[in-house]
Amino acid sequence: MTTKREAEMSASAIDAFLARHETGVLSLARDDAPYAIPISYGYDEDSRETFLRLVSTVDSEKREFLGSDPDARIVVYEEDGGRYTSVVAVGTLERVDPATLTPETIAQYGETRRPLFEIWADGKPDLDIQLYRLAPDRLTGRTITVERDE
């Protein structure tokens, strides 16, 4: 027999979880079309905002979605033995103009490290790097513990 326990995460547990990780999945939606990609991110526990550096090419599907002010979700998750934890941030992805950056926001983008999923067939001059921020309308997390009888 399998036993399952599920618990909602507190705000502080969500913040600690997001600060501890650096990768997740960004999902964008436009009309009835979904788009999801792995991302690297930085997280500010005080503002509860997620910071992203997104790289695209001129004719990429990613750039097409990003140009449409899509609804966005960032999902960060982990599995540790029989414990499964996930956090979902829901909101609108906002492009950040580099001219508006302050030393504090530059530090947040520094936390994104290098994009870990940066594999490109095109040369670097053909790539466009843009900064984004997600100030979530909703931020939720849950932990599920599964105990299996052997």
PDB file of C-alpha atoms in Angstrom:
ATOM      1  CA  MET A   1       0.000   0.000   0.000  1.00  0.00           C
ATOM      2  CA  THR A   2       1.156   3.541  -0.774  1.00  0.00           C
ATOM      3  CA  THR A   3       0.598   6.476   1.562  1.00  0.00           C
ATOM      4  CA  LYS A   4       0.583  10.027   0.228  1.00  0.00           C
ATOM      5  CA  ARG A   5       0.777  13.237   2.262  1.00  0.00           C
ATOM      6  CA  GLU A   6       0.401  16.625   0.625  1.00  0.00           C
ATOM      7  CA  ALA A   7       1.088  20.040   2.141  1.00  0.00           C
ATOM      8  CA  GLU A   8       0.949  23.609   0.896  1.00  0.00           C
ATOM      9  CA  MET A   9       4.226  25.470   1.374  1.00  0.00           C
ATOM     10  CA  SER A  10       4.442  28.644   3.465  1.00  0.00           C
ATOM     11  CA  ALA A  11       5.611  31.900   1.840  1.00  0.00           C
ATOM     12  CA  SER A  12       8.984  31.613   3.573  1.00  0.00           C
ATOM     13  CA  ALA A  13       9.403  27.989   2.425  1.00  0.00           C
ATOM     14  CA  ILE A  14       8.578  29.030  -1.154  1.00  0.00           C
ATOM     15  CA  ASP A  15      11.115  31.865  -0.984  1.00  0.00           C
ATOM     16  CA  ALA A  16      13.842  29.576   0.372  1.00  0.00           C
ATOM     17  CA  PHE A  17      13.085  26.944  -2.279  1.00  0.00           C
ATOM     18  CA  LEU A  18      13.263  29.428  -5.180  1.00  0.00           C
ATOM     19  CA  ALA A  19      16.424  31.050  -3.794  1.00  0.00           C
ATOM     20  CA  ARG A  20      18.102  27.635  -3.481  1.00  0.00           C
ATOM     21  CA  HIS A  21      17.458  26.632  -7.092  1.00  0.00           C
ATOM     22  CA  GLU A  22      18.570  28.220 -10.328  1.00  0.00           C
ATOM     23  CA  THR A  23      16.700  26.367 -13.060  1.00  0.00           C
ATOM     24  CA  GLY A  24      13.088  25.727 -13.964  1.00  0.00           C
ATOM     25  CA  VAL A  25      10.647  25.721 -16.843  1.00  0.00           C
ATOM     26  CA  LEU A  26       9.150  28.877 -18.325  1.00  0.00           C
ATOM     27  CA  SER A  27       5.766  28.316 -19.956  1.00  0.00           C
ATOM     28  CA  LEU A  28       4.178  30.986 -22.124  1.00  0.00           C
ATOM     29  CA  ALA A  29       0.665  31.037 -23.564  1.00  0.00           C
ATOM     30  CA  ARG A  30      -0.766  33.054 -26.402  1.00  0.00           C
ATOM     31  CA  ASP A  31      -4.274  32.423 -27.673  1.00  0.00           C
ATOM     32  CA  ASP A  32      -4.521  28.629 -27.590  1.00  0.00           C
ATOM     33  CA  ALA A  33      -0.828  27.985 -28.253  1.00  0.00           C
ATOM     34  CA  PRO A  34       1.555  26.950 -25.457  1.00  0.00           C
ATOM     35  CA  TYR A  35       5.351  27.272 -25.414  1.00  0.00           C
ATOM     36  CA  ALA A  36       7.685  25.932 -22.703  1.00  0.00           C
ATOM     37  CA  ILE A  37      11.471  26.088 -22.325  1.00  0.00           C
ATOM     38  CA  PRO A  38      14.035  25.292 -19.635  1.00  0.00           C
ATOM     39  CA  ILE A  39      15.517  28.435 -18.083  1.00  0.00           C
ATOM     40  CA  SER A  40      18.045  29.693 -15.573  1.00  0.00           C
ATOM     41  CA  TYR A  41      16.837  32.393 -13.200  1.00  0.00           C
ATOM     42  CA  GLY A  42      17.669  34.589 -10.239  1.00  0.00           C
ATOM     43  CA  TYR A  43      15.217  35.163  -7.403  1.00  0.00           C
ATOM     44  CA  ASP A  44      14.840  38.095  -5.005  1.00  0.00           C
ATOM     45  CA  GLU A  45      13.244  36.964  -1.748  1.00  0.00           C
ATOM     46  CA  ASP A  46      12.380  40.533  -0.701  1.00  0.00           C
ATOM     47  CA  SER A  47      10.423  41.501  -3.829  1.00  0.00           C
ATOM     48  CA  ARG A  48       9.498  37.874  -4.666  1.00  0.00           C
ATOM     49  CA  GLU A  49      10.453  38.595  -8.284  1.00  0.00           C
ATOM     50  CA  THR A  50      12.178  36.254 -10.698  1.00  0.00           C
ATOM     51  CA  PHE A  51      14.840  37.606 -13.068  1.00  0.00           C
ATOM     52  CA  LEU A  52      15.674  36.015 -16.419  1.00  0.00           C
ATOM     53  CA  ARG A  53      18.121  36.541 -19.278  1.00  0.00           C
ATOM     54  CA  LEU A  54      16.522  35.043 -22.355  1.00  0.00           C
ATOM     55  CA  VAL A  55      18.435  34.435 -25.561  1.00  0.00           C
ATOM     56  CA  SER A  56      16.731  34.109 -28.940  1.00  0.00           C
ATOM     57  CA  THR A  57      17.356  34.389 -32.649  1.00  0.00           C
ATOM     58  CA  VAL A  58      15.543  36.749 -35.003  1.00  0.00           C
ATOM     59  CA  ASP A  59      13.148  34.157 -36.402  1.00  0.00           C
ATOM     60  CA  SER A  60      12.723  31.981 -33.303  1.00  0.00           C
ATOM     61  CA  GLU A  61       9.443  30.816 -31.853  1.00  0.00           C
ATOM     62  CA  LYS A  62      10.654  32.080 -28.468  1.00  0.00           C
ATOM     63  CA  ARG A  63      11.007  35.646 -29.759  1.00  0.00           C
ATOM     64  CA  GLU A  64       7.574  35.423 -31.375  1.00  0.00           C
ATOM     65  CA  PHE A  65       6.004  34.441 -28.049  1.00  0.00           C
ATOM     66  CA  LEU A  66       7.978  36.973 -26.015  1.00  0.00           C
ATOM     67  CA  GLY A  67       6.916  39.770 -28.347  1.00  0.00           C
ATOM     68  CA  SER A  68       3.237  39.148 -27.620  1.00  0.00           C
ATOM     69  CA  ASP A  69       3.238  39.965 -23.857  1.00  0.00           C
ATOM     70  CA  PRO A  70       2.206  36.416 -23.030  1.00  0.00           C
ATOM     71  CA  ASP A  71       0.848  35.058 -19.783  1.00  0.00           C
ATOM     72  CA  ALA A  72       3.686  33.212 -18.076  1.00  0.00           C
ATOM     73  CA  ARG A  73       4.326  30.495 -15.525  1.00  0.00           C
ATOM     74  CA  ILE A  74       7.632  29.520 -14.039  1.00  0.00           C
ATOM     75  CA  VAL A  75       7.743  26.038 -12.551  1.00  0.00           C
ATOM     76  CA  VAL A  76      10.604  24.926 -10.321  1.00  0.00           C
ATOM     77  CA  TYR A  77      10.578  21.413  -8.933  1.00  0.00           C
ATOM     78  CA  GLU A  78      12.660  18.717  -7.307  1.00  0.00           C
ATOM     79  CA  GLU A  79      12.360  15.093  -6.325  1.00  0.00           C
ATOM     80  CA  ASP A  80      14.242  13.715  -3.350  1.00  0.00           C
ATOM     81  CA  GLY A  81      13.486  10.089  -2.623  1.00  0.00           C
ATOM     82  CA  GLY A  82       9.751   9.977  -1.998  1.00  0.00           C
ATOM     83  CA  ARG A  83       9.410  13.733  -1.509  1.00  0.00           C
ATOM     84  CA  TYR A  84       8.262  15.876  -4.441  1.00  0.00           C
ATOM     85  CA  THR A  85       8.303  19.669  -4.194  1.00  0.00           C
ATOM     86  CA  SER A  86       7.143  22.213  -6.759  1.00  0.00           C
ATOM     87  CA  VAL A  87       6.631  25.961  -6.883  1.00  0.00           C
ATOM     88  CA  VAL A  88       4.629  27.770  -9.558  1.00  0.00           C
ATOM     89  CA  ALA A  89       4.842  31.520 -10.222  1.00  0.00           C
ATOM     90  CA  VAL A  90       2.051  32.941 -12.416  1.00  0.00           C
ATOM     91  CA  GLY A  91       2.029  36.398 -13.958  1.00  0.00           C
ATOM     92  CA  THR A  92       3.039  38.506 -16.926  1.00  0.00           C
ATOM     93  CA  LEU A  93       6.611  38.452 -18.126  1.00  0.00           C
ATOM     94  CA  GLU A  94       7.895  42.029 -18.335  1.00  0.00           C
ATOM     95  CA  ARG A  95      10.789  43.012 -20.591  1.00  0.00           C
ATOM     96  CA  VAL A  96      13.310  45.203 -18.773  1.00  0.00           C
ATOM     97  CA  ASP A  97      14.978  48.073 -20.606  1.00  0.00           C
ATOM     98  CA  PRO A  98      18.716  47.967 -19.806  1.00  0.00           C
ATOM     99  CA  ALA A  99      18.678  51.777 -19.489  1.00  0.00           C
ATOM    100  CA  THR A 100      16.476  51.462 -16.378  1.00  0.00           C
ATOM    101  CA  LEU A 101      18.793  49.080 -14.526  1.00  0.00           C
ATOM    102  CA  THR A 102      20.054  50.040 -11.091  1.00  0.00           C
ATOM    103  CA  PRO A 103      23.005  48.436  -9.275  1.00  0.00           C
ATOM    104  CA  GLU A 104      20.469  46.405  -7.246  1.00  0.00           C
ATOM    105  CA  THR A 105      18.689  45.003 -10.308  1.00  0.00           C
ATOM    106  CA  ILE A 106      21.989  44.321 -12.048  1.00  0.00           C
ATOM    107  CA  ALA A 107      22.913  42.199  -9.024  1.00  0.00           C
ATOM    108  CA  GLN A 108      19.676  40.201  -9.472  1.00  0.00           C
ATOM    109  CA  TYR A 109      20.548  39.420 -13.085  1.00  0.00           C
ATOM    110  CA  GLY A 110      24.006  38.431 -11.909  1.00  0.00           C
ATOM    111  CA  GLU A 111      22.265  35.794  -9.778  1.00  0.00           C
ATOM    112  CA  THR A 112      20.891  34.207 -12.959  1.00  0.00           C
ATOM    113  CA  ARG A 113      24.422  33.057 -13.677  1.00  0.00           C
ATOM    114  CA  ARG A 114      24.886  32.170 -17.335  1.00  0.00           C
ATOM    115  CA  PRO A 115      21.932  30.658 -19.097  1.00  0.00           C
ATOM    116  CA  LEU A 116      22.542  26.968 -18.461  1.00  0.00           C
ATOM    117  CA  PHE A 117      20.547  25.912 -21.504  1.00  0.00           C
ATOM    118  CA  GLU A 118      22.529  27.836 -24.086  1.00  0.00           C
ATOM    119  CA  ILE A 119      23.016  25.584 -27.111  1.00  0.00           C
ATOM    120  CA  TRP A 120      22.860  27.484 -30.376  1.00  0.00           C
ATOM    121  CA  ALA A 121      23.378  26.488 -33.989  1.00  0.00           C
ATOM    122  CA  ASP A 122      23.654  30.168 -34.966  1.00  0.00           C
ATOM    123  CA  GLY A 123      26.695  32.312 -34.241  1.00  0.00           C
ATOM    124  CA  LYS A 124      26.613  34.626 -31.232  1.00  0.00           C
ATOM    125  CA  PRO A 125      26.253  37.792 -33.378  1.00  0.00           C
ATOM    126  CA  ASP A 126      22.860  36.441 -34.519  1.00  0.00           C
ATOM    127  CA  LEU A 127      21.589  36.073 -30.952  1.00  0.00           C
ATOM    128  CA  ASP A 128      19.522  38.592 -29.037  1.00  0.00           C
ATOM    129  CA  ILE A 129      19.795  38.669 -25.237  1.00  0.00           C
ATOM    130  CA  GLN A 130      16.955  40.368 -23.402  1.00  0.00           C
ATOM    131  CA  LEU A 131      16.268  40.842 -19.709  1.00  0.00           C
ATOM    132  CA  TYR A 132      12.896  39.947 -18.195  1.00  0.00           C
ATOM    133  CA  ARG A 133      11.265  40.075 -14.800  1.00  0.00           C
ATOM    134  CA  LEU A 134       8.264  38.203 -13.460  1.00  0.00           C
ATOM    135  CA  ALA A 135       6.515  39.817 -10.488  1.00  0.00           C
ATOM    136  CA  PRO A 136       4.016  37.020  -9.869  1.00  0.00           C
ATOM    137  CA  ASP A 137       0.310  37.587  -9.419  1.00  0.00           C
ATOM    138  CA  ARG A 138       0.240  34.181  -7.730  1.00  0.00           C
ATOM    139  CA  LEU A 139       3.062  32.182  -6.132  1.00  0.00           C
ATOM    140  CA  THR A 140       2.222  28.736  -4.780  1.00  0.00           C
ATOM    141  CA  GLY A 141       4.133  25.692  -3.649  1.00  0.00           C
ATOM    142  CA  ARG A 142       3.399  22.222  -2.425  1.00  0.00           C
ATOM    143  CA  THR A 143       5.218  19.214  -1.129  1.00  0.00           C
ATOM    144  CA  ILE A 144       4.005  15.671  -1.612  1.00  0.00           C
ATOM    145  CA  THR A 145       5.518  12.813   0.331  1.00  0.00           C
ATOM    146  CA  VAL A 146       4.928   9.302  -0.941  1.00  0.00           C
ATOM    147  CA  GLU A 147       5.700   6.344   1.283  1.00  0.00           C
ATOM    148  CA  ARG A 148       5.681   3.060  -0.560  1.00  0.00           C
ATOM    149  CA  ASP A 149       5.516  -0.290   1.146  1.00  0.00           C
ATOM    150  CA  GLU A 150       8.254  -2.506  -0.201  1.00  0.00           C
TER     151      GLU A 150
END
